[in-house]
PDB file of N, CA and C in Angstrom:
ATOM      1  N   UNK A   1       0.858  -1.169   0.000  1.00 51.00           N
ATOM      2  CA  UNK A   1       0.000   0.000   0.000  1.00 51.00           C
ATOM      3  C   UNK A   1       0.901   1.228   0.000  1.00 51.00           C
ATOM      4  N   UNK A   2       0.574   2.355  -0.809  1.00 52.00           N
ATOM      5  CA  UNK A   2       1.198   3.471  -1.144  1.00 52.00           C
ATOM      6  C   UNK A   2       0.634   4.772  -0.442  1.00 52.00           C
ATOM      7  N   UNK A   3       0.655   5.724  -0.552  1.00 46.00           N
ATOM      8  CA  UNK A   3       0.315   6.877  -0.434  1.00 46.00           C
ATOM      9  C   UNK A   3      -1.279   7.666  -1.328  1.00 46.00           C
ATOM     10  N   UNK A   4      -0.613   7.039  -2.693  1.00 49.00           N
ATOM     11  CA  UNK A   4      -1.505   6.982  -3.353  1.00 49.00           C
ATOM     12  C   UNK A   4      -2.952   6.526  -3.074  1.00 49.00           C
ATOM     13  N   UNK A   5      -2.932   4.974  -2.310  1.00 51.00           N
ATOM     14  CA  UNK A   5      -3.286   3.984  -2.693  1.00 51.00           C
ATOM     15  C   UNK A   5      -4.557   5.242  -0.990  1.00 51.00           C
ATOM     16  N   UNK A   6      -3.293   5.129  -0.083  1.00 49.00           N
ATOM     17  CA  UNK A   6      -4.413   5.598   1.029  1.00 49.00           C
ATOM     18  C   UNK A   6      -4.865   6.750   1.014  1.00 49.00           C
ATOM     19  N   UNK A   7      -5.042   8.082  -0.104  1.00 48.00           N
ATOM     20  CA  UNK A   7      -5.653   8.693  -0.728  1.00 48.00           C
ATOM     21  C   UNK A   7      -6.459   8.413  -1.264  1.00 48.00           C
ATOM     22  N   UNK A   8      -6.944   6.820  -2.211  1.00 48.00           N
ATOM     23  CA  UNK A   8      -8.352   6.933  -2.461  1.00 48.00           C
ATOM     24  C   UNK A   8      -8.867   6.371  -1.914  1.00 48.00           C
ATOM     25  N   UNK A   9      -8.519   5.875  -0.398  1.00 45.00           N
ATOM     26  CA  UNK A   9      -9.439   4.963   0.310  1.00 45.00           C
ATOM     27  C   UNK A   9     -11.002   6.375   1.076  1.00 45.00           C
ATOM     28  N   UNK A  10     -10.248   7.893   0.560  1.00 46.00           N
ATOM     29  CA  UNK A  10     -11.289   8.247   1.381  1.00 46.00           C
ATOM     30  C   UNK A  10     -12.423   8.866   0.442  1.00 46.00           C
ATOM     31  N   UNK A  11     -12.475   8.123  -0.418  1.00 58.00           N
ATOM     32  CA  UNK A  11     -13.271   9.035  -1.778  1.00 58.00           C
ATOM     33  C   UNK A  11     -14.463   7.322  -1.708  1.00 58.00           C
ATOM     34  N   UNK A  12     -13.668   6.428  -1.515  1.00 69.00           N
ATOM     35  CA  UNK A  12     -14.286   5.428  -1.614  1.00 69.00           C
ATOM     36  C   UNK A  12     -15.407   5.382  -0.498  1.00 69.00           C
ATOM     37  N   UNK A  13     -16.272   4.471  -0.815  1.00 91.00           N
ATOM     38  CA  UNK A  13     -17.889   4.348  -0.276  1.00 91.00           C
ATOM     39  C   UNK A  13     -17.615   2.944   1.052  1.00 91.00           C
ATOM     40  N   UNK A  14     -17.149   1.935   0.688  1.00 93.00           N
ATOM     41  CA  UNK A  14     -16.764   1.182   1.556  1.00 93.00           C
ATOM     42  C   UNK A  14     -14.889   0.933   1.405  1.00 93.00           C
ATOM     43  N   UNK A  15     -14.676   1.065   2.654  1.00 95.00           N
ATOM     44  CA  UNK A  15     -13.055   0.838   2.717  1.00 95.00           C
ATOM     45  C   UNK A  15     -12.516  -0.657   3.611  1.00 95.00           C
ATOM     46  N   UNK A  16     -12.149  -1.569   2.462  1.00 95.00           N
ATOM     47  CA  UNK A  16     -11.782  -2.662   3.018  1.00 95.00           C
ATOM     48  C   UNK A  16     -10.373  -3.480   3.218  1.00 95.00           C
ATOM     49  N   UNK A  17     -10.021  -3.886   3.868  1.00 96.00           N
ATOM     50  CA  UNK A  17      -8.485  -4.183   4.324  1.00 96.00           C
ATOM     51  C   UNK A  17      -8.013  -5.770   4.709  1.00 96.00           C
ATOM     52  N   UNK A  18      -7.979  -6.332   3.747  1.00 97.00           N
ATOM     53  CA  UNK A  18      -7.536  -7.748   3.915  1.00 97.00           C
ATOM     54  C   UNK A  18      -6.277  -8.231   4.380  1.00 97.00           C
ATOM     55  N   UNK A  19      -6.039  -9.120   5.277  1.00 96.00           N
ATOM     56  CA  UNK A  19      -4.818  -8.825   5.701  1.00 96.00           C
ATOM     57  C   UNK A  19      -4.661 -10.812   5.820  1.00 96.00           C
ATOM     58  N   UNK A  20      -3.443 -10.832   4.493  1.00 96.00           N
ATOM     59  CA  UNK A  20      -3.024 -12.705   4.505  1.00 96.00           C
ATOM     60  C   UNK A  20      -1.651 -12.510   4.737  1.00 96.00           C
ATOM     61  N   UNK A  21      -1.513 -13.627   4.312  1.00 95.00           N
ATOM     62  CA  UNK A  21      -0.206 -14.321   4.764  1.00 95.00           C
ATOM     63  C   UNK A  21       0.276 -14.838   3.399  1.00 95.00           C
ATOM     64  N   UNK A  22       0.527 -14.437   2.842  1.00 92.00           N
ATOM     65  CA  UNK A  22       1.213 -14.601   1.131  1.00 92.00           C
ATOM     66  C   UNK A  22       0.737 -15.289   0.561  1.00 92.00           C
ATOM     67  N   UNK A  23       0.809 -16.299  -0.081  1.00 92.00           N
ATOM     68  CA  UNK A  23       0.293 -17.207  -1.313  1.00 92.00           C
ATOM     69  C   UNK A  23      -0.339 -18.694  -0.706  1.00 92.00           C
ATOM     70  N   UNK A  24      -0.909 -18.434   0.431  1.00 94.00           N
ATOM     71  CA  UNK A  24      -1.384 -20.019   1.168  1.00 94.00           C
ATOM     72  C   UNK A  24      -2.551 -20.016   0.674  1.00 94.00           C
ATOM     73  N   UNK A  25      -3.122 -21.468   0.361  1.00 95.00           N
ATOM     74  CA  UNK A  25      -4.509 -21.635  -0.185  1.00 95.00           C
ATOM     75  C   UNK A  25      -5.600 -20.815   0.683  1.00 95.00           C
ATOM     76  N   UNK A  26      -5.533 -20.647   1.711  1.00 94.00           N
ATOM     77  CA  UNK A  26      -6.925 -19.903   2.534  1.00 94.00           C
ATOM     78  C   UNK A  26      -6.341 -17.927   2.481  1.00 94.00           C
ATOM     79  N   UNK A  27      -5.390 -17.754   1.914  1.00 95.00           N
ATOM     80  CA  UNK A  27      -5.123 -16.556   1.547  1.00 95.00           C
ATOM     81  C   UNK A  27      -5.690 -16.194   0.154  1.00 95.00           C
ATOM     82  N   UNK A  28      -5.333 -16.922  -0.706  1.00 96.00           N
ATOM     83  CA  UNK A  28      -5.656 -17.067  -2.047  1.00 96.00           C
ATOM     84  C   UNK A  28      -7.389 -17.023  -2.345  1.00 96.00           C
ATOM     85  N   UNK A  29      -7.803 -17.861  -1.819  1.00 96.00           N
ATOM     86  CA  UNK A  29      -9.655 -18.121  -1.747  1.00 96.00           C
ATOM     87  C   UNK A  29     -10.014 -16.969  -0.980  1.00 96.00           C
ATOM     88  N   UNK A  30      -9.466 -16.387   0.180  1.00 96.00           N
ATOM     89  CA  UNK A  30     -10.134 -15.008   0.546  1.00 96.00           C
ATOM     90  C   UNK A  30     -10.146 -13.977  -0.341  1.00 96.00           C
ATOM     91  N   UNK A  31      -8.683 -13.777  -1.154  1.00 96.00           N
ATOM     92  CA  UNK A  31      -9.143 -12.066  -2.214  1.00 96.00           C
ATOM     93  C   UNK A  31      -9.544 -12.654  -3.226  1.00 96.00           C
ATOM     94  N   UNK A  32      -9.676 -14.441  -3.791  1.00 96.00           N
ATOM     95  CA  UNK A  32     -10.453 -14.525  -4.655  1.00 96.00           C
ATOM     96  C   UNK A  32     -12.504 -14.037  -4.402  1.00 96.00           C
ATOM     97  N   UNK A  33     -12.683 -14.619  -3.002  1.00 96.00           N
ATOM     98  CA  UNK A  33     -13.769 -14.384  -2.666  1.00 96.00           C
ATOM     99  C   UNK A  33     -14.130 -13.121  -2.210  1.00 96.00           C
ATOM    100  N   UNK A  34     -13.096 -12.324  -1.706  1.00 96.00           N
ATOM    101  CA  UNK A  34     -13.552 -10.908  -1.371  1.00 96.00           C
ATOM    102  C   UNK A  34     -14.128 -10.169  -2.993  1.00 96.00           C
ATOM    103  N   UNK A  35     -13.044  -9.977  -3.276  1.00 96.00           N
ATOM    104  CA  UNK A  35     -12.522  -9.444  -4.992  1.00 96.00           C
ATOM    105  C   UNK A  35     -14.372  -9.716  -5.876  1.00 96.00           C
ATOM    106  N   UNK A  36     -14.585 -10.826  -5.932  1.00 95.00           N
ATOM    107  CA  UNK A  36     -16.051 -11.539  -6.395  1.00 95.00           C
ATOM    108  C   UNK A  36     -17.092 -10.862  -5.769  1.00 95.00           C
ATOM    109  N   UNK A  37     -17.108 -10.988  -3.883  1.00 94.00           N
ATOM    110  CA  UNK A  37     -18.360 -10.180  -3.937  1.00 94.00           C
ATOM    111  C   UNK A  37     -18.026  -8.384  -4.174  1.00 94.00           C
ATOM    112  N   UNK A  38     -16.986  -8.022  -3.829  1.00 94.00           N
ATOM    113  CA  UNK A  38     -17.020  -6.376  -3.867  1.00 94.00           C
ATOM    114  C   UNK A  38     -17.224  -6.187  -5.394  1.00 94.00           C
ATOM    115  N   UNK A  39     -16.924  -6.659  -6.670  1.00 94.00           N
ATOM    116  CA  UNK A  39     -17.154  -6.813  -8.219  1.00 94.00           C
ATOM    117  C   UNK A  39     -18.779  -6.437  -8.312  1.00 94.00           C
ATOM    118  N   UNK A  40     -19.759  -7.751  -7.352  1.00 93.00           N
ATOM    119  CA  UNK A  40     -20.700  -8.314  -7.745  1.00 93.00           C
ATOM    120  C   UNK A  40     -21.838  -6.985  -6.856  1.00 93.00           C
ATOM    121  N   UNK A  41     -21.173  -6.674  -5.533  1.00 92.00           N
ATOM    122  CA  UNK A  41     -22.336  -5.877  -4.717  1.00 92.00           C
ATOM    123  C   UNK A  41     -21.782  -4.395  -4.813  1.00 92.00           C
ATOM    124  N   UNK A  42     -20.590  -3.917  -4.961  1.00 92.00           N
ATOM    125  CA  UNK A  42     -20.273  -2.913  -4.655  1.00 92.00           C
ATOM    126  C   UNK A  42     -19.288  -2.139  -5.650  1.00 92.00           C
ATOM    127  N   UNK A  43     -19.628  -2.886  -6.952  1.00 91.00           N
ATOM    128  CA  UNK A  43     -19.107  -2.145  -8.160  1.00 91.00           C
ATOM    129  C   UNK A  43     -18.685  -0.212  -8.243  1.00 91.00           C
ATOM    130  N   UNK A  44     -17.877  -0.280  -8.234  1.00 91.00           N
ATOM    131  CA  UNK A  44     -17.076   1.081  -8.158  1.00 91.00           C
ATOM    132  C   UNK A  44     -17.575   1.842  -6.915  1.00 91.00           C
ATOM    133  N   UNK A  45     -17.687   1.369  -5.959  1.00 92.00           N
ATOM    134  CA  UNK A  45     -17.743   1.924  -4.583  1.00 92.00           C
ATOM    135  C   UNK A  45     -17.069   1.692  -3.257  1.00 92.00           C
ATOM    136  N   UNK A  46     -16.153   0.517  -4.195  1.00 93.00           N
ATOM    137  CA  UNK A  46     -14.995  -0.159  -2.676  1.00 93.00           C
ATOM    138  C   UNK A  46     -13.877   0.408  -2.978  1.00 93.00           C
ATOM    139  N   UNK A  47     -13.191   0.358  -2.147  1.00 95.00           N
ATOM    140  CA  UNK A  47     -11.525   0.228  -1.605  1.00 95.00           C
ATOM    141  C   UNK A  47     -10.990  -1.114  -1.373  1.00 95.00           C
ATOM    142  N   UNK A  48     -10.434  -1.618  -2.122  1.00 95.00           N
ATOM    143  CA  UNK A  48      -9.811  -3.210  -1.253  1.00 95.00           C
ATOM    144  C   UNK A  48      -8.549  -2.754  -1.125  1.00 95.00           C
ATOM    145  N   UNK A  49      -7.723  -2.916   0.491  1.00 96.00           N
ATOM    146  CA  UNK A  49      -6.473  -3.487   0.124  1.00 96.00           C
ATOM    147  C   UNK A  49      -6.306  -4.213   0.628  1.00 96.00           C
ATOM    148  N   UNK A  50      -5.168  -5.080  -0.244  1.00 96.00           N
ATOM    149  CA  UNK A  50      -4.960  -6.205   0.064  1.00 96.00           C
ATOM    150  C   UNK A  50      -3.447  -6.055   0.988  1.00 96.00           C
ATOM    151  N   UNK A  51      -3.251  -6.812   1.792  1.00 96.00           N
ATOM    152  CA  UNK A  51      -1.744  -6.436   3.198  1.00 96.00           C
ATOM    153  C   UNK A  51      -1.257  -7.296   3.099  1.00 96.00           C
ATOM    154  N   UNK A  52      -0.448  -8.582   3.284  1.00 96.00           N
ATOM    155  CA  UNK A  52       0.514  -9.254   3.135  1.00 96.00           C
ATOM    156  C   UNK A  52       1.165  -8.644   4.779  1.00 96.00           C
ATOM    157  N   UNK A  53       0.670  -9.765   5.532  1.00 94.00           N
ATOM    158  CA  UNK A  53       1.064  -9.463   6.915  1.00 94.00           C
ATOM    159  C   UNK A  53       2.848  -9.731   6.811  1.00 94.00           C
ATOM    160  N   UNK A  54       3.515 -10.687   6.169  1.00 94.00           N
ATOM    161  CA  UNK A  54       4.866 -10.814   6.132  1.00 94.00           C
ATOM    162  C   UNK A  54       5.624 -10.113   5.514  1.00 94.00           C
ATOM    163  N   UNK A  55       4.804  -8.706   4.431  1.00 95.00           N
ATOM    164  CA  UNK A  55       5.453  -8.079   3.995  1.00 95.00           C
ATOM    165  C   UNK A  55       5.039  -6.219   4.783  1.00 95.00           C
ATOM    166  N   UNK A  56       4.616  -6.562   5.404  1.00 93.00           N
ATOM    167  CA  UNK A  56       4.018  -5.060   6.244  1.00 93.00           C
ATOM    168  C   UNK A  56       3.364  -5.815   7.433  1.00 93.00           C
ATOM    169  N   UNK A  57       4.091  -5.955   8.269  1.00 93.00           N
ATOM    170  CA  UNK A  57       4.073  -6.337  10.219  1.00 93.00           C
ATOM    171  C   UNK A  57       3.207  -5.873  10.542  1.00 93.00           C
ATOM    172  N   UNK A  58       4.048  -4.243  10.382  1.00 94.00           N
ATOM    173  CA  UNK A  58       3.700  -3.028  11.503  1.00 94.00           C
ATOM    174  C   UNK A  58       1.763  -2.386  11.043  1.00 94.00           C
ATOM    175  N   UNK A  59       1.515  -2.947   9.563  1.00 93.00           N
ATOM    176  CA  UNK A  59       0.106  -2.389   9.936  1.00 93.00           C
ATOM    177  C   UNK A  59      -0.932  -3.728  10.412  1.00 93.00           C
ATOM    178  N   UNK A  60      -0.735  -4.975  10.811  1.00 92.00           N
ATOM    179  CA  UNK A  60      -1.177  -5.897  10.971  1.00 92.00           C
ATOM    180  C   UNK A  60      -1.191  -5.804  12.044  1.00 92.00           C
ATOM    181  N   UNK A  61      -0.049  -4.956  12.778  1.00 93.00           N
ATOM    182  CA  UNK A  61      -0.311  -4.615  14.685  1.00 93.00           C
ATOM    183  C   UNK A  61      -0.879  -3.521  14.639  1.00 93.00           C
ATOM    184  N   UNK A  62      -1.174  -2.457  13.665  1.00 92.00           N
ATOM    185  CA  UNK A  62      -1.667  -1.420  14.190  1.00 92.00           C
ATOM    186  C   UNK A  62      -3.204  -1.474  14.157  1.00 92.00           C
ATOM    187  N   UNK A  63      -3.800  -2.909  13.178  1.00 91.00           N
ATOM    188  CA  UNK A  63      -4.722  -3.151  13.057  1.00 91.00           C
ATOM    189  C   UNK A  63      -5.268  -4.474  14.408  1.00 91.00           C
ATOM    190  N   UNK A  64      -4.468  -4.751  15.157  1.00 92.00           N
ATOM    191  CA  UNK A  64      -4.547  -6.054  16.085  1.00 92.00           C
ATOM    192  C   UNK A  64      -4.615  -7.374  15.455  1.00 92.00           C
ATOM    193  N   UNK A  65      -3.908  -7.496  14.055  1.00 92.00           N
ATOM    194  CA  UNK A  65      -4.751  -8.711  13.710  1.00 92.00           C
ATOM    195  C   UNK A  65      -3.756  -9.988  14.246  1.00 92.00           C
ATOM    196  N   UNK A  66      -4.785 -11.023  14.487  1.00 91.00           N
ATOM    197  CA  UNK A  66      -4.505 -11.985  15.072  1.00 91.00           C
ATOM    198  C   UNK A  66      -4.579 -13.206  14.440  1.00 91.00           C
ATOM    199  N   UNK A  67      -4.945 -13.414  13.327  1.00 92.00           N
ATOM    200  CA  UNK A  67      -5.396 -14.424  12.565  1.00 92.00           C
ATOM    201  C   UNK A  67      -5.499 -14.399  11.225  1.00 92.00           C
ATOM    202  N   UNK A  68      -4.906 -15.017  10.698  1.00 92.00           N
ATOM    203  CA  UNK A  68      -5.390 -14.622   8.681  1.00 92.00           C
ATOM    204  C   UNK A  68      -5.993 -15.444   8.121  1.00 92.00           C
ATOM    205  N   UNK A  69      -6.251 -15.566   7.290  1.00 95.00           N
ATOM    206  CA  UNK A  69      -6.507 -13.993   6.221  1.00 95.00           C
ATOM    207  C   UNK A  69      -8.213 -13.570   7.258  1.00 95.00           C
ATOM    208  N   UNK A  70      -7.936 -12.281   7.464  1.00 95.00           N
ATOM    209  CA  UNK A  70      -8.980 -11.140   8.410  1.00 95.00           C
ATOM    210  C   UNK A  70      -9.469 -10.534   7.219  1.00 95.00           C
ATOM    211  N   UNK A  71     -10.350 -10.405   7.287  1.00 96.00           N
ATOM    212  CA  UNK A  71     -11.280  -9.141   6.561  1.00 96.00           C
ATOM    213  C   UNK A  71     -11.476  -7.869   7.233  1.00 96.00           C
ATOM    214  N   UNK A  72     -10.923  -6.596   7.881  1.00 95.00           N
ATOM    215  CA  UNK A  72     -10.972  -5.480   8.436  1.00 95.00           C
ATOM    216  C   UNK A  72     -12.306  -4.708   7.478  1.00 95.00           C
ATOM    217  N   UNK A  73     -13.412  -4.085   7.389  1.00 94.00           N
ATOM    218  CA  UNK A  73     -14.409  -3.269   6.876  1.00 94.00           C
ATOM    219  C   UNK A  73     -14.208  -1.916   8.027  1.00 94.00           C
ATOM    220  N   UNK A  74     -13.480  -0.880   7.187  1.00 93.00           N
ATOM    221  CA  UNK A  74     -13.026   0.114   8.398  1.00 93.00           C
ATOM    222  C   UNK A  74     -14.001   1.159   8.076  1.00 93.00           C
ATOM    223  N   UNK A  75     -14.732   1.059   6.624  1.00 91.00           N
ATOM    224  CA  UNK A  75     -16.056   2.064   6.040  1.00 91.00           C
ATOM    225  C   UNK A  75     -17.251   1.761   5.453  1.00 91.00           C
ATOM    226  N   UNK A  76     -17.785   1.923   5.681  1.00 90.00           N
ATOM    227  CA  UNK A  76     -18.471   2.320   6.035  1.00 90.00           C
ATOM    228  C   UNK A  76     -18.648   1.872   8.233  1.00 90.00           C
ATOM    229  N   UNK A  77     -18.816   2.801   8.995  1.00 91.00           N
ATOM    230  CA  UNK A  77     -18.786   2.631  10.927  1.00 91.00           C
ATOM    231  C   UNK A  77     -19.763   1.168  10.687  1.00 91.00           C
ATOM    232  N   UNK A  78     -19.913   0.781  11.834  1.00 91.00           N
ATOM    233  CA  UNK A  78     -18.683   0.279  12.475  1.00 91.00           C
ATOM    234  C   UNK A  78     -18.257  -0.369  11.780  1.00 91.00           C
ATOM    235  N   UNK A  79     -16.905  -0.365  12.502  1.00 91.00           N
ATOM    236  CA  UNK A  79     -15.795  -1.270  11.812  1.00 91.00           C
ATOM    237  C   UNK A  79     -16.187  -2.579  12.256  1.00 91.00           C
ATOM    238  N   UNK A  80     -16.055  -4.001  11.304  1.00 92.00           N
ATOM    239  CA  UNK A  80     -16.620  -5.361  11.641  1.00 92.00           C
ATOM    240  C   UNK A  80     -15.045  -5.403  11.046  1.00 92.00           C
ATOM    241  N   UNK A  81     -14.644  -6.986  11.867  1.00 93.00           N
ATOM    242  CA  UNK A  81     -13.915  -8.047  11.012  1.00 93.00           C
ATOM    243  C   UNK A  81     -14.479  -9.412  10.806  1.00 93.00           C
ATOM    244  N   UNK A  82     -13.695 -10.083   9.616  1.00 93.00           N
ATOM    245  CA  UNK A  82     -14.139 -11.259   9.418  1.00 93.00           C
ATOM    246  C   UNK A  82     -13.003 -12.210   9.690  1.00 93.00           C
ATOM    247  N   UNK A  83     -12.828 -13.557  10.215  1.00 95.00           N
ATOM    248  CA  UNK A  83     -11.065 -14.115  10.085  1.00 95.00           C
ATOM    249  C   UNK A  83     -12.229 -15.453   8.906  1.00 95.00           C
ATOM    250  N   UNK A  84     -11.398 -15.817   8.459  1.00 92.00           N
ATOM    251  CA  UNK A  84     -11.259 -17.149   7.116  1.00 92.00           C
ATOM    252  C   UNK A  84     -11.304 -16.485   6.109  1.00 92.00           C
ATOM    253  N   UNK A  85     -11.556 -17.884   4.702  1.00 94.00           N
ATOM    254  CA  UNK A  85     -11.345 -17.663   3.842  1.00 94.00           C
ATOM    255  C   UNK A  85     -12.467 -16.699   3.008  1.00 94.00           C
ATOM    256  N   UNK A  86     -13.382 -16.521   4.019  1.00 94.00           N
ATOM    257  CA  UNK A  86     -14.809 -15.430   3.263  1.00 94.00           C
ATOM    258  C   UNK A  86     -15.392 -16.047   2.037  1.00 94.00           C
ATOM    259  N   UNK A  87     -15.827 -17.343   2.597  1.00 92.00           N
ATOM    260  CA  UNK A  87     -16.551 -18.473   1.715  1.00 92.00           C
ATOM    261  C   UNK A  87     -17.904 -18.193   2.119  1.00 92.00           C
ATOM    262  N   UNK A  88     -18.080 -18.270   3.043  1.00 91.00           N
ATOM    263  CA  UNK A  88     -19.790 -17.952   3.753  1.00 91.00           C
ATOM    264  C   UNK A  88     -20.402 -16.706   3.060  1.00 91.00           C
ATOM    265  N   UNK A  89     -20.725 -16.556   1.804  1.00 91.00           N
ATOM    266  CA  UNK A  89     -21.020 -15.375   1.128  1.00 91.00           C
ATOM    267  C   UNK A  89     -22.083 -14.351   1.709  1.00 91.00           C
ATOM    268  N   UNK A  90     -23.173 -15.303   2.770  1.00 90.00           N
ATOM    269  CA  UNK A  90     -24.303 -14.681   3.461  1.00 90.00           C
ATOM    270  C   UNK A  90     -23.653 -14.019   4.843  1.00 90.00           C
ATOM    271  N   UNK A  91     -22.929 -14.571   4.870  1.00 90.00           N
ATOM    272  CA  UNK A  91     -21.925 -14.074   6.339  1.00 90.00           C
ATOM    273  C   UNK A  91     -21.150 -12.781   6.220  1.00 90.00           C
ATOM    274  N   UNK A  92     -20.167 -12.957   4.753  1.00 91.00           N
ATOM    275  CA  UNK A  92     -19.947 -11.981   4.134  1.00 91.00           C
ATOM    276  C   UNK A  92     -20.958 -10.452   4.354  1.00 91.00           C
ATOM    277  N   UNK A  93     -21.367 -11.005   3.655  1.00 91.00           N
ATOM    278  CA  UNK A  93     -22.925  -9.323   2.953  1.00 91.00           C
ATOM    279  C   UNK A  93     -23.302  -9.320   4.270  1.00 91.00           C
ATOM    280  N   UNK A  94     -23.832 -10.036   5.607  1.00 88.00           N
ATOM    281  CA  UNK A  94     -24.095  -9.479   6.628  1.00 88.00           C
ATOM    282  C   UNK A  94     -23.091  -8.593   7.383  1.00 88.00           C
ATOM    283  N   UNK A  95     -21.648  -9.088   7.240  1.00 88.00           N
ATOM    284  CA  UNK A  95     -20.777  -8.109   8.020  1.00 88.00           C
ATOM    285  C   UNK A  95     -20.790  -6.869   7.070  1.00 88.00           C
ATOM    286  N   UNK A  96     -21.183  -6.527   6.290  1.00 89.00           N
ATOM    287  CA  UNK A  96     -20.559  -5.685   5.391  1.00 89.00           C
ATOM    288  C   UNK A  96     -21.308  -4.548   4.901  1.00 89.00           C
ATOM    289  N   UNK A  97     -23.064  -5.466   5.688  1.00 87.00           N
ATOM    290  CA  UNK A  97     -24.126  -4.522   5.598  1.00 87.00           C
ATOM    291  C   UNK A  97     -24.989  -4.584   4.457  1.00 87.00           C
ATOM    292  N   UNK A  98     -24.432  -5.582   4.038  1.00 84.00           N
ATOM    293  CA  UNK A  98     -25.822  -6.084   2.801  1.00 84.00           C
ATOM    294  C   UNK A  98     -26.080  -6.909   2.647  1.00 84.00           C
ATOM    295  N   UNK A  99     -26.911  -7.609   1.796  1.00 75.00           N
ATOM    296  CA  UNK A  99     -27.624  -8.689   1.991  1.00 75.00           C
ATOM    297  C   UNK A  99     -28.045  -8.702   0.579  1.00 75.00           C
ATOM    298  N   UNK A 100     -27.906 -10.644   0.435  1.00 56.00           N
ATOM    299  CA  UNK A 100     -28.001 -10.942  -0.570  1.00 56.00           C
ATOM    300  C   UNK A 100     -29.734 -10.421  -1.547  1.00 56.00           C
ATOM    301  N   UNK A 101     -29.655 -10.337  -2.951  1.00 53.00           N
ATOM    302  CA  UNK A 101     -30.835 -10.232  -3.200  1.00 53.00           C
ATOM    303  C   UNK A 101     -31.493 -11.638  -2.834  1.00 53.00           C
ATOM    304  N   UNK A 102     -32.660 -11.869  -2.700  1.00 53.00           N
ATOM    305  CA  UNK A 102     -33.902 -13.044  -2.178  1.00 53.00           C
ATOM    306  C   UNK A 102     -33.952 -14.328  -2.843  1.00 53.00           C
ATOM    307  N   UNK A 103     -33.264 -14.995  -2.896  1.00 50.00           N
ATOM    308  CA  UNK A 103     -33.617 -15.741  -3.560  1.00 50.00           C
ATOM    309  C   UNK A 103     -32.310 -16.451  -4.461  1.00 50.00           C
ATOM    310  N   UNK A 104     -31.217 -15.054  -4.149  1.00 51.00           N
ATOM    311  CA  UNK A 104     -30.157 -15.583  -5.350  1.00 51.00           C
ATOM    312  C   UNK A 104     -29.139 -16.006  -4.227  1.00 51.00           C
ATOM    313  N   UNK A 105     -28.555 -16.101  -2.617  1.00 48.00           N
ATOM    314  CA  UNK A 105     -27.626 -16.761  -2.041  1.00 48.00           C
ATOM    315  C   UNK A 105     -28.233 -18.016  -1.305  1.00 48.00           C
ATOM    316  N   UNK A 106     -27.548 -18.710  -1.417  1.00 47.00           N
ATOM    317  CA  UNK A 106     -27.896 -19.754  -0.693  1.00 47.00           C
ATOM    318  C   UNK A 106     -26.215 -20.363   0.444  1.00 47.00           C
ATOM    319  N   UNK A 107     -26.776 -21.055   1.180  1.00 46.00           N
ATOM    320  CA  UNK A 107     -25.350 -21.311   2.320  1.00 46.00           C
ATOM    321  C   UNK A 107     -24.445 -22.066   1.771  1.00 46.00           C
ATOM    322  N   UNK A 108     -24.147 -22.448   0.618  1.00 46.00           N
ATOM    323  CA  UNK A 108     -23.621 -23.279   0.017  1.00 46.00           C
ATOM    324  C   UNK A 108     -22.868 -22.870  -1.018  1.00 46.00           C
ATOM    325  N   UNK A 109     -23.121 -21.305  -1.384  1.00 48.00           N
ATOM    326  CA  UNK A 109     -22.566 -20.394  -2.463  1.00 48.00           C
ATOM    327  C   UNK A 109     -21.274 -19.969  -2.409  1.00 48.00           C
TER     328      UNK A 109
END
């Protein structure tokens, strides 16, 4: 993450902060699955970044995280986290403040 990068986190509508552990399969399936729903619900209104706790420590403590891959949602208040791979897509949209349309998630998605 750049300077740049935390300049447009404040223009953005939701600001989100993933925080893995490099290239491990439950790292990989989280920004595949984050990446999918923010595409699918929140088309040009997110912020993702993605953190690499082994390559930036110091914001993984400034954030407390304890577990990876975390999902941090620091925007829209309150701030929620998620820890796994953010497979539970209904679990997802509930921390995040939305909810699937009726009919189209199911627990298995």
């Amino acid at each position: 993450m750049d300077l740049e990068e935390l300049g447009q986190e404040a223009a953005a509508e939701y600001v989100l902060h993933l925080y893995i552990t490099g290239a491990t399969p439950n790292s990989t399936r989280a920004v595949q699955n984050i990446k999918g729903l923010c595409e699918q619900y929140l088309k040009g209104r997110y912020e993702l970044v993605i953190i690499d706790i082994y390559q930036q420590p110091e914001l993984a403590e400034q954030d407390q995280i304890v577990a990876a891959p975390t999902l941090v949602k620091k925007m829209p208040l309150p701030t929620r986290r998620l820890i796994g791979d953010l497979s539970e897509k209904d679990k997802v949209l509930l921390a995040l403040g939305l909810s699937a349309p009726f009919g189209t998630a199911s627990p298995h998605d």
